[in-house]
PDB file of C-alpha atoms and ligand atoms in Angstrom:
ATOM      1  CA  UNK G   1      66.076   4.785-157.341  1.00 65.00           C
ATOM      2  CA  UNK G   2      63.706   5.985-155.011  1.00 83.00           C
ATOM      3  CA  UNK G   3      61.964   9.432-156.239  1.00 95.00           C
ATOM      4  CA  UNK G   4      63.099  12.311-154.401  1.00 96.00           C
ATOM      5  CA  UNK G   5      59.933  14.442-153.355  1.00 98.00           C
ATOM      6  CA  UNK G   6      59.277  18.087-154.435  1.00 98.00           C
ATOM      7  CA  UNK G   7      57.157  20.770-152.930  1.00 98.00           C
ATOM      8  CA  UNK G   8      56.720  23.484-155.164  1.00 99.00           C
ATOM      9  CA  UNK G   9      55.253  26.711-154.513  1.00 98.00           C
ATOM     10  CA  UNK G  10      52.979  28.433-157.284  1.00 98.00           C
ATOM     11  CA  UNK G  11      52.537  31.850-156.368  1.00 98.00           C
ATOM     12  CA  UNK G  12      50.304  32.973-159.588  1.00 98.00           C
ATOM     13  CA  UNK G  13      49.871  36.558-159.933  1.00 98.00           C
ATOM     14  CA  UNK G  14      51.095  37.242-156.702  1.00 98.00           C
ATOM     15  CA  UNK G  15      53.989  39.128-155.048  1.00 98.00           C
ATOM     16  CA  UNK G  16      56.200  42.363-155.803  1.00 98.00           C
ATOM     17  CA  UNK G  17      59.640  42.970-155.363  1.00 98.00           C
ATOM     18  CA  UNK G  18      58.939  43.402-151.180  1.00 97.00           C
ATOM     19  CA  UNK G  19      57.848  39.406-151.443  1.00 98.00           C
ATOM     20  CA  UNK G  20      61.251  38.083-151.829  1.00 97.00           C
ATOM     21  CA  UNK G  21      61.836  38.831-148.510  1.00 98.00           C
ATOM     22  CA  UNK G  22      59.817  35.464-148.050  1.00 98.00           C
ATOM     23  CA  UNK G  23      61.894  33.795-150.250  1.00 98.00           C
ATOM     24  CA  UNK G  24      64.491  34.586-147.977  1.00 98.00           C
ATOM     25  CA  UNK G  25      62.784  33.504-145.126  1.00 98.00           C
ATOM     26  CA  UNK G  26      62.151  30.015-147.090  1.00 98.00           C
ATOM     27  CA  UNK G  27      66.058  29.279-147.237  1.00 98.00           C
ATOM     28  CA  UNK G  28      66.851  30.463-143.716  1.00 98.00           C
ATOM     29  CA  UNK G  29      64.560  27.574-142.955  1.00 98.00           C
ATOM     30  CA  UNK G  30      65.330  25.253-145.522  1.00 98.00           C
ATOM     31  CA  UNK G  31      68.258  23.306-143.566  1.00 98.00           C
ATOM     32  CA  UNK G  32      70.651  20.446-145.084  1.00 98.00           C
ATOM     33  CA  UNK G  33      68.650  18.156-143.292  1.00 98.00           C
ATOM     34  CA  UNK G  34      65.802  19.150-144.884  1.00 98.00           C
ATOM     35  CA  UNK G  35      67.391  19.449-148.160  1.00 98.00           C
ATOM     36  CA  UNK G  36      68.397  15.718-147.850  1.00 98.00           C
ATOM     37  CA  UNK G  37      64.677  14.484-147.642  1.00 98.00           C
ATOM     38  CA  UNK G  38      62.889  17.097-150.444  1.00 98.00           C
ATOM     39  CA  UNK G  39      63.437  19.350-153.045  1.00 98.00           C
ATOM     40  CA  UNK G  40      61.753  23.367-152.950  1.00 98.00           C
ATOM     41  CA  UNK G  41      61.202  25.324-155.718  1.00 98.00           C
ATOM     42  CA  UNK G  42      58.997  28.474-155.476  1.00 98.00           C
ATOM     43  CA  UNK G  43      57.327  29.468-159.421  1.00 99.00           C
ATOM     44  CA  UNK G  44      56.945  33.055-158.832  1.00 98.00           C
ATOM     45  CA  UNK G  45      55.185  35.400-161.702  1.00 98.00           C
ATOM     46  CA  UNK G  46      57.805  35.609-164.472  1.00 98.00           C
ATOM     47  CA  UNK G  47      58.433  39.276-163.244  1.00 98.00           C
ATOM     48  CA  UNK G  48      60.133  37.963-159.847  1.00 98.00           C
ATOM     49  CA  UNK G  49      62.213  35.290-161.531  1.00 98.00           C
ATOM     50  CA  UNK G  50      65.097  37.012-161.947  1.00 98.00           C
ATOM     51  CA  UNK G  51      65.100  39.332-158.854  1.00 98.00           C
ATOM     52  CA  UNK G  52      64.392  35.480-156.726  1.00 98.00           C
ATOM     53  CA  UNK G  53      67.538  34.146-158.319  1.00 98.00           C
ATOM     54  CA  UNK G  54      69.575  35.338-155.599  1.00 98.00           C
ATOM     55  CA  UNK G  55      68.183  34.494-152.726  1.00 98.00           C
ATOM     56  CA  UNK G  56      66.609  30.925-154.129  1.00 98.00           C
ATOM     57  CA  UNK G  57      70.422  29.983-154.991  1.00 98.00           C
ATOM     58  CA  UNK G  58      71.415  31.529-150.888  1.00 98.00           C
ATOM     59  CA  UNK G  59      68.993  29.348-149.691  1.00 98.00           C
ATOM     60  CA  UNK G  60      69.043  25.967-151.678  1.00 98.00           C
ATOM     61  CA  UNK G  61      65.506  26.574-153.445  1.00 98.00           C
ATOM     62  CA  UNK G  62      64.920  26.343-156.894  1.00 98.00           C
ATOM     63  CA  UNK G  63      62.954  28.537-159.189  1.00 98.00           C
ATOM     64  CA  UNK G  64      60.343  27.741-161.819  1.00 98.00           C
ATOM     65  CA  UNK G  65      57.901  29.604-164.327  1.00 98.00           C
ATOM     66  CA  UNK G  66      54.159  29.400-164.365  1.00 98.00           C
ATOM     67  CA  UNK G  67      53.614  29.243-168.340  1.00 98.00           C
ATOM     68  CA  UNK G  68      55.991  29.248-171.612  1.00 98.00           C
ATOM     69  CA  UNK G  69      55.123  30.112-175.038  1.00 98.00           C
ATOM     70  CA  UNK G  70      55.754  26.852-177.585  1.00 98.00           C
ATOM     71  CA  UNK G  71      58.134  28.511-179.908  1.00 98.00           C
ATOM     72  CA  UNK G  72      61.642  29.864-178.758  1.00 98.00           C
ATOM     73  CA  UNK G  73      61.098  33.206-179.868  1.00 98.00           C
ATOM     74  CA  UNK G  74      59.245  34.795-182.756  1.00 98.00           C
ATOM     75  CA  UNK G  75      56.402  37.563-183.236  1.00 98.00           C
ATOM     76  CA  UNK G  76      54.620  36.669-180.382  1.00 98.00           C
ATOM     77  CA  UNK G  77      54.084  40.327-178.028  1.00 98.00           C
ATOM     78  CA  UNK G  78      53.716  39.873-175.268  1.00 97.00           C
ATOM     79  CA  UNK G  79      54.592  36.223-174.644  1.00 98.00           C
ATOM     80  CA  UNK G  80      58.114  34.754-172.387  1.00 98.00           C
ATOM     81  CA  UNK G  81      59.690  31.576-174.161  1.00 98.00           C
ATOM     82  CA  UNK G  82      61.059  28.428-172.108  1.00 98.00           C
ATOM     83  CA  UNK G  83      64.396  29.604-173.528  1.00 98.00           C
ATOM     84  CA  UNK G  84      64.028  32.969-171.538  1.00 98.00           C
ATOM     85  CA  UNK G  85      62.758  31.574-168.783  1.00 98.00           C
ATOM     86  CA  UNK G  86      65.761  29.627-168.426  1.00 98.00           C
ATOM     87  CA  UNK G  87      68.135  32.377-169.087  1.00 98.00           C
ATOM     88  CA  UNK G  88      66.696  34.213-166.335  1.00 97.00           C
ATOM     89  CA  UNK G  89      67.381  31.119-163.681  1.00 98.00           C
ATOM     90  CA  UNK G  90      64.378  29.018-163.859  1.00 98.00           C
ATOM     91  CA  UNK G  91      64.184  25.036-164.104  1.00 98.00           C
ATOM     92  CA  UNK G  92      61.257  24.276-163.933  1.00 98.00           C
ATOM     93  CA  UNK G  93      57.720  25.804-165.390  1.00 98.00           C
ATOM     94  CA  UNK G  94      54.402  24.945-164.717  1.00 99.00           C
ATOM     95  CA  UNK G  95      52.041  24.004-167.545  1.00 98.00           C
ATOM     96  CA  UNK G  96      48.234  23.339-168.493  1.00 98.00           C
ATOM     97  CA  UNK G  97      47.499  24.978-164.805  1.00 98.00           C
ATOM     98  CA  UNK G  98      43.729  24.634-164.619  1.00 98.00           C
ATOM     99  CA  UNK G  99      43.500  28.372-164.186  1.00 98.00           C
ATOM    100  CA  UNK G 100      45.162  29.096-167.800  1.00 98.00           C
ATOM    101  CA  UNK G 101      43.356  25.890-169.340  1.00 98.00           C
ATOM    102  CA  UNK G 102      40.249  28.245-168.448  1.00 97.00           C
ATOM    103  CA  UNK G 103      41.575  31.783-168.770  1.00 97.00           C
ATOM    104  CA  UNK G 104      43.288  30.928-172.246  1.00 97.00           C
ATOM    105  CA  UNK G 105      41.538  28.186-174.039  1.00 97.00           C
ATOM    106  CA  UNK G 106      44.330  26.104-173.347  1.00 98.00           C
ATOM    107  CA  UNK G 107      43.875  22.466-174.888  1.00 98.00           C
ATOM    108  CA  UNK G 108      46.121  19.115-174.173  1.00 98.00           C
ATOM    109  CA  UNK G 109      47.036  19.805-177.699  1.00 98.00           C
ATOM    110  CA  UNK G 110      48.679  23.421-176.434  1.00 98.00           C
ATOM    111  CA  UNK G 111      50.257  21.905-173.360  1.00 98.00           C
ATOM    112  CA  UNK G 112      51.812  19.283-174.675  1.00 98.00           C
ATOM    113  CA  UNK G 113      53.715  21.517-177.077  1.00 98.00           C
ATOM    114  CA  UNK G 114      54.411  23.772-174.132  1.00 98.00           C
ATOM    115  CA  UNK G 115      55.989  20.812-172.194  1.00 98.00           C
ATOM    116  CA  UNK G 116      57.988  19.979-175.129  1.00 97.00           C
ATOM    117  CA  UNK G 117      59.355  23.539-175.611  1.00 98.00           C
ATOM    118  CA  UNK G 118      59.892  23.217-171.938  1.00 98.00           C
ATOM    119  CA  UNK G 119      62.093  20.447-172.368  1.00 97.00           C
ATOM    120  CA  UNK G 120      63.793  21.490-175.298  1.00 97.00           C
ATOM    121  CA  UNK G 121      64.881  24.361-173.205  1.00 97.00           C
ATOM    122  CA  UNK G 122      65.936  22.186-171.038  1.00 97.00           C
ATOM    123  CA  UNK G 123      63.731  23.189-168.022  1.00 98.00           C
ATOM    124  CA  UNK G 124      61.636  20.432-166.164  1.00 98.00           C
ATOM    125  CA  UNK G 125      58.048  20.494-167.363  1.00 98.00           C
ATOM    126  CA  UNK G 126      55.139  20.426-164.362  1.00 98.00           C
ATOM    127  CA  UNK G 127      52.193  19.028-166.422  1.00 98.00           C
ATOM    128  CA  UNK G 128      48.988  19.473-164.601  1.00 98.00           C
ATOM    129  CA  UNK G 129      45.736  17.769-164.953  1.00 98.00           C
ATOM    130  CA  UNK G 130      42.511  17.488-162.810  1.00 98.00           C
ATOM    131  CA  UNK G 131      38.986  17.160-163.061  1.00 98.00           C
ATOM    132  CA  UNK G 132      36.140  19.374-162.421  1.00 98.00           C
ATOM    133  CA  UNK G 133      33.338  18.991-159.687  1.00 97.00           C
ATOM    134  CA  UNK G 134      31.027  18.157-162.017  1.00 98.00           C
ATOM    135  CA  UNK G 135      33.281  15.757-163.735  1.00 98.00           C
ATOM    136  CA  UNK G 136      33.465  14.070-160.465  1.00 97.00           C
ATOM    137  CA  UNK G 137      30.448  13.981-159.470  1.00 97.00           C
ATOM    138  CA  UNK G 138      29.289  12.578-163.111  1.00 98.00           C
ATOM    139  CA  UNK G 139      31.731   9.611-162.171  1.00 97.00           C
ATOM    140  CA  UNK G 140      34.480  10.936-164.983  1.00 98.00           C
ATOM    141  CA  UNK G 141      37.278  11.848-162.799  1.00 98.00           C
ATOM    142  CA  UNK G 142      39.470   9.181-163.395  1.00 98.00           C
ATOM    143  CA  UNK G 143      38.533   9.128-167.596  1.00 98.00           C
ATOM    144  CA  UNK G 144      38.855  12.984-167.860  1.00 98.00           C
ATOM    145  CA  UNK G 145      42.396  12.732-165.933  1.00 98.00           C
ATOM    146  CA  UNK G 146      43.308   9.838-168.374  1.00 98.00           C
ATOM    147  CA  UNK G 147      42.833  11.702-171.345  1.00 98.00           C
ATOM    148  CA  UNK G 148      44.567  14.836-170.322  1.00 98.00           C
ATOM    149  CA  UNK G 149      47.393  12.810-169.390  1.00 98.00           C
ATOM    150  CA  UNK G 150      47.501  11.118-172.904  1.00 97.00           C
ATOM    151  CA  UNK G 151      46.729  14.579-174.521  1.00 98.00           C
ATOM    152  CA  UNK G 152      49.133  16.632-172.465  1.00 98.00           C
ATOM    153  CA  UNK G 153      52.395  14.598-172.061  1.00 97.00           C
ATOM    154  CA  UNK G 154      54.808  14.570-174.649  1.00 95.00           C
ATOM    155  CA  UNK G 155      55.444  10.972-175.685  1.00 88.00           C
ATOM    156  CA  UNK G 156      58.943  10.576-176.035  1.00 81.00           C
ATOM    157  CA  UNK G 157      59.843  13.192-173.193  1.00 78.00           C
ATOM    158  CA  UNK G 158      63.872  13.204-173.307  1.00 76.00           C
ATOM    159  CA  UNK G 159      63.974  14.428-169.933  1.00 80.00           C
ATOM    160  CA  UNK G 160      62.645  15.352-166.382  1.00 93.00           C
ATOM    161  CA  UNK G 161      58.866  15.799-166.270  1.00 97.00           C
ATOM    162  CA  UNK G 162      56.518  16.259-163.382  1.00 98.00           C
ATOM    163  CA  UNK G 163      52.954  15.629-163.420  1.00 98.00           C
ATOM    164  CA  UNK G 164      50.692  17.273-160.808  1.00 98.00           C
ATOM    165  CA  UNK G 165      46.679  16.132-159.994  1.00 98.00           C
ATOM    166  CA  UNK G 166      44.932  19.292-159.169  1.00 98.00           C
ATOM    167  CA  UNK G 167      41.309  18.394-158.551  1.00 98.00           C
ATOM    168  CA  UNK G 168      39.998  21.896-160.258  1.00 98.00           C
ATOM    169  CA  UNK G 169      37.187  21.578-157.096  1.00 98.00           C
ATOM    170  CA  UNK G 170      40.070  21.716-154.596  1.00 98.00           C
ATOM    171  CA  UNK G 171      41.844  24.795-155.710  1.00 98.00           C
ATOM    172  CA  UNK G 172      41.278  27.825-153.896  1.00 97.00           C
ATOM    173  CA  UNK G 173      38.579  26.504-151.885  1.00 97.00           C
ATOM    174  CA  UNK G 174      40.202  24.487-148.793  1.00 97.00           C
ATOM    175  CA  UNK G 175      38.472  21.461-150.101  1.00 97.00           C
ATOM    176  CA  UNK G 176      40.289  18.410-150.648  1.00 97.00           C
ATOM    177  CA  UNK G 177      39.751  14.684-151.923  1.00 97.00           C
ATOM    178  CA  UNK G 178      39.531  12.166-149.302  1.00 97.00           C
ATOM    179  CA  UNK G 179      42.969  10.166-149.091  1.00 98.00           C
ATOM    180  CA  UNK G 180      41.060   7.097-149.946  1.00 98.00           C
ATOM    181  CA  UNK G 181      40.374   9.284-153.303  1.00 98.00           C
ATOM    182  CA  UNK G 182      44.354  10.689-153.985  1.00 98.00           C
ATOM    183  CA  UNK G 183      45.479   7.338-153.461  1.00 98.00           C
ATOM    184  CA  UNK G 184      43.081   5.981-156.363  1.00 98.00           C
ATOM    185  CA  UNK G 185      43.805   8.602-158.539  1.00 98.00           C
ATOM    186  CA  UNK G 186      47.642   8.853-158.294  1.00 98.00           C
ATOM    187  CA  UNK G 187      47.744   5.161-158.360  1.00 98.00           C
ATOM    188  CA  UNK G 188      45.576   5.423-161.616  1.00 98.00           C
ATOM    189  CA  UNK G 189      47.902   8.698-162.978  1.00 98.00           C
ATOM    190  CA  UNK G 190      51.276   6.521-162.684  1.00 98.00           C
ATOM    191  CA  UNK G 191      49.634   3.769-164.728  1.00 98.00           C
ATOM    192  CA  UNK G 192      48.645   6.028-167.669  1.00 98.00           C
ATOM    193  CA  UNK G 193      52.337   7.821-167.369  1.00 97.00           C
ATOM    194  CA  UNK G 194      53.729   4.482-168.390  1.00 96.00           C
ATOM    195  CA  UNK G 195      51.348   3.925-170.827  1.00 96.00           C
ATOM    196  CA  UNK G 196      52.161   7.131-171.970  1.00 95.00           C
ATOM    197  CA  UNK G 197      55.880   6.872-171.978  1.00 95.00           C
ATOM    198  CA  UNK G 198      56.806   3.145-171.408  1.00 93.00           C
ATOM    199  CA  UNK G 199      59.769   1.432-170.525  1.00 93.00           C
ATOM    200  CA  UNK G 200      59.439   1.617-167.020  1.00 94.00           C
ATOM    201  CA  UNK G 201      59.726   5.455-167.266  1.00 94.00           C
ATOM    202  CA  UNK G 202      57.479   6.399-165.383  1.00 95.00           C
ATOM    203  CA  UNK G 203      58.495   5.586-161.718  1.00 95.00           C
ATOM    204  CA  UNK G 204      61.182   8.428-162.308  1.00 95.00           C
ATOM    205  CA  UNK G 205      58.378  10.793-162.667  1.00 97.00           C
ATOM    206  CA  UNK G 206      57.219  12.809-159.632  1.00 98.00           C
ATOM    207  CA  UNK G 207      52.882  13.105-159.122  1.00 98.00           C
ATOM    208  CA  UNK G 208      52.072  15.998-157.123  1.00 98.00           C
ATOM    209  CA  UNK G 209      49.179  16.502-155.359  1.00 98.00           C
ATOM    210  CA  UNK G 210      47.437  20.018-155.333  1.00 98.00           C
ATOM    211  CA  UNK G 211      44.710  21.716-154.149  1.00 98.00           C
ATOM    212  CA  UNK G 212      44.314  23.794-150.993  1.00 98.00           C
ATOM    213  CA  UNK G 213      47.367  21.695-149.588  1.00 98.00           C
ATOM    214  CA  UNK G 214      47.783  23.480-146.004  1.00 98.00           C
ATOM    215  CA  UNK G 215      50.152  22.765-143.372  1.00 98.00           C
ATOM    216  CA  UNK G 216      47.262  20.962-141.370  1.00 98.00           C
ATOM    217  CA  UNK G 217      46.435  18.748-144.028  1.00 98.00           C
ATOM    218  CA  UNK G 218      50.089  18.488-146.364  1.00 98.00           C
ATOM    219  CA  UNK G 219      50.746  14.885-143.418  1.00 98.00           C
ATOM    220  CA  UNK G 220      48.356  13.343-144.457  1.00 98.00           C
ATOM    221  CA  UNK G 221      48.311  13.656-147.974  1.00 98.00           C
ATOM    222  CA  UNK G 222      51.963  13.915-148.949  1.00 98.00           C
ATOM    223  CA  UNK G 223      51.860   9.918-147.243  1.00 98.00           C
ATOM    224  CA  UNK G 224      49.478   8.877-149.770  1.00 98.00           C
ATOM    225  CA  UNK G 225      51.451   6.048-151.929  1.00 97.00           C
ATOM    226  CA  UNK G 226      52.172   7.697-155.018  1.00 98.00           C
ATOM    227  CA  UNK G 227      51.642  11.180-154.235  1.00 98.00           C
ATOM    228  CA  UNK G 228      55.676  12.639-154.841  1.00 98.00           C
ATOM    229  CA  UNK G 229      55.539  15.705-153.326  1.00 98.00           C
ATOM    230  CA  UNK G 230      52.852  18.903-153.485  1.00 98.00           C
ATOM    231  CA  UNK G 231      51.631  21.490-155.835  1.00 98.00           C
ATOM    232  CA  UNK G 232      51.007  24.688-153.286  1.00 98.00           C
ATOM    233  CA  UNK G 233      49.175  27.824-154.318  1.00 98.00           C
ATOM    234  CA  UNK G 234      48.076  30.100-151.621  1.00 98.00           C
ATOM    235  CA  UNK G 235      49.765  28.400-148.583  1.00 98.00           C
ATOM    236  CA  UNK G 236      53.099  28.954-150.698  1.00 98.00           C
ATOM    237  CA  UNK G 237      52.994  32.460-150.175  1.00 98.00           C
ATOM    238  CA  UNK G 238      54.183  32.784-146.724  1.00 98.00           C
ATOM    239  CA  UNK G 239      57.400  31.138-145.853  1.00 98.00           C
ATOM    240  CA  UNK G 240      55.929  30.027-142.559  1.00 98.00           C
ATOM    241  CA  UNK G 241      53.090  28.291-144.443  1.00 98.00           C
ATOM    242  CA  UNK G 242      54.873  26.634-147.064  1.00 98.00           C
ATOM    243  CA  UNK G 243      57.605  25.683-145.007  1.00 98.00           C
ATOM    244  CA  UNK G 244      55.749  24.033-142.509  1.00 98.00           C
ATOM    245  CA  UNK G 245      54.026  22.505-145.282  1.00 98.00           C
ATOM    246  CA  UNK G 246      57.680  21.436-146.673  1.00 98.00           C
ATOM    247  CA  UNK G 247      57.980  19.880-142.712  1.00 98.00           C
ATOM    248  CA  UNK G 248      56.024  17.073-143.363  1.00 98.00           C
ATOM    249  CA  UNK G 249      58.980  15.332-145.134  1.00 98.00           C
ATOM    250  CA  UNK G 250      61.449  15.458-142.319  1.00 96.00           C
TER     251      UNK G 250
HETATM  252  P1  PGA W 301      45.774  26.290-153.761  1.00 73.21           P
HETATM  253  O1  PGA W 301      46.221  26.303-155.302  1.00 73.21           O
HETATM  254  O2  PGA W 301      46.881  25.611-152.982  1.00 73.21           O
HETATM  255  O3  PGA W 301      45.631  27.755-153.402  1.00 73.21           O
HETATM  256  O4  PGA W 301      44.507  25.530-153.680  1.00 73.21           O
HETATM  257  C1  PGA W 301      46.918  25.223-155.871  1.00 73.21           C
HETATM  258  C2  PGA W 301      47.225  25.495-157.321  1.00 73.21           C
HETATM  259  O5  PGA W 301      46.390  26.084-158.017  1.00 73.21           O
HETATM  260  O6  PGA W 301      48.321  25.143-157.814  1.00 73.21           O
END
């Protein structure tokens, strides 16, 4: 079964209740024949994920969260289980974002429980991984990815999960690996996946690609071998952006 690509929008701690208008916008443009060659889903801040539901649904996009807490629910102020995430509509959440791996401490050891409470939930874990520049540059890029990928996946995952590459060097800045480099590394990603999960598991499992994917650049790199769809942060936030980024799967 070939692996259906997905282009998912991360909008971090972005957007009001006037930003759904954009959502909107994404599904007006989001046509069946579009639909046929890639899946949307936009992971707006947990506040907009049940005010999205709506519109997502009108316009064939799905919705996802950017973080879950690992247990259900508990004494834990402040904090938005995978089980209330998917009570509010989402199906998806992101997890081990770069930007919360350095914000909040967060280890491989954290999100790998986080994409197992995802899953448990039943909502579709986005595991993300990456290196730093200086990991790069030290040569490590492909050994640091490794070992967040066998920290951060769950090993028995009963269920969908996504991995994205975000080179932590390419976010934010409109830098991006050569496709020479994506091509190595998502080649090298899907290897460790199956070692990770075995059984031939992991060609169901979608790679992203993110970092400062634009819709001048998403051709190129969403036609890397390997690379499943895209992981978009600041480009997501317009519907003309991201769905011109979305374009380059037609
Ligand atoms: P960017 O962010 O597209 O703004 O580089 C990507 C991400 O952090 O997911």
């Amino acid at each position: 079964m070939p692996r259906c690509p997905l282009v998912a929008g991360n909008w971090k701690m972005n957007g009001l209740l006037a930003s759904l208008a954009e959502v909107a916008a994404m599904g007006t443009a989001y046509d069946a024949a579009l639909k046929s060659k890639v899946e949307l889903i936009i992971c707006p801040p947990t506040t907009l994920i049940g005010p999205a539901l709506e519109a997502a649904t009108q316009g064939g996009l799905g919705l996802g969260a950017q973080d879950c807490h690992v247990a259900a629910n508990g004494a834990h102020t402040g904090d938005i289980s995978a089980e209330m995430l998917k009570d509010l509509g989402a199906s998806y959440v992101i997890v081990g974002h770069s930007e919360r791996r350095a914000d909040h401490g967060e280890t491989d050891e954290i999100v790998q429980a986080k994409a197992a409470a995802a899953l448990r939930a039943g909502l579709k874990p986005i595991i993300c991984v990456g290196e730093t520049r200086a990991e790069r540059e030290a040569g490590q890029a492909l050994a640091v990815v490794g070992r967040q990928i066998e920290g951060s996946l769950p090993a028995d995952a009963p269920g969908t999960i996504v991995v994205a590459y975000e080179p932590v060097w390419a976010i934010g800045t409109g830098l991006t690996p050569t496709p020479a480099d994506v091509a190595e590394m998502h080649e090298f990603v899907r290897e460790r996946v199956e070692a990770r999960l075995g059984g031939g598991k992991s060609e169901a499992v979608r790679i992203l690609y993110g970092g400062s994917v634009k819709p001048a650049n998403a051709r190129e790199l969403m036609s890397v071998p390997n690379v499943d769809g895209a992981l978009v942060g600041g480009a997501s936030l317009k519907a003309i952006d991201f769905m011109a980024i979305a374009e380059a799967y037609r």
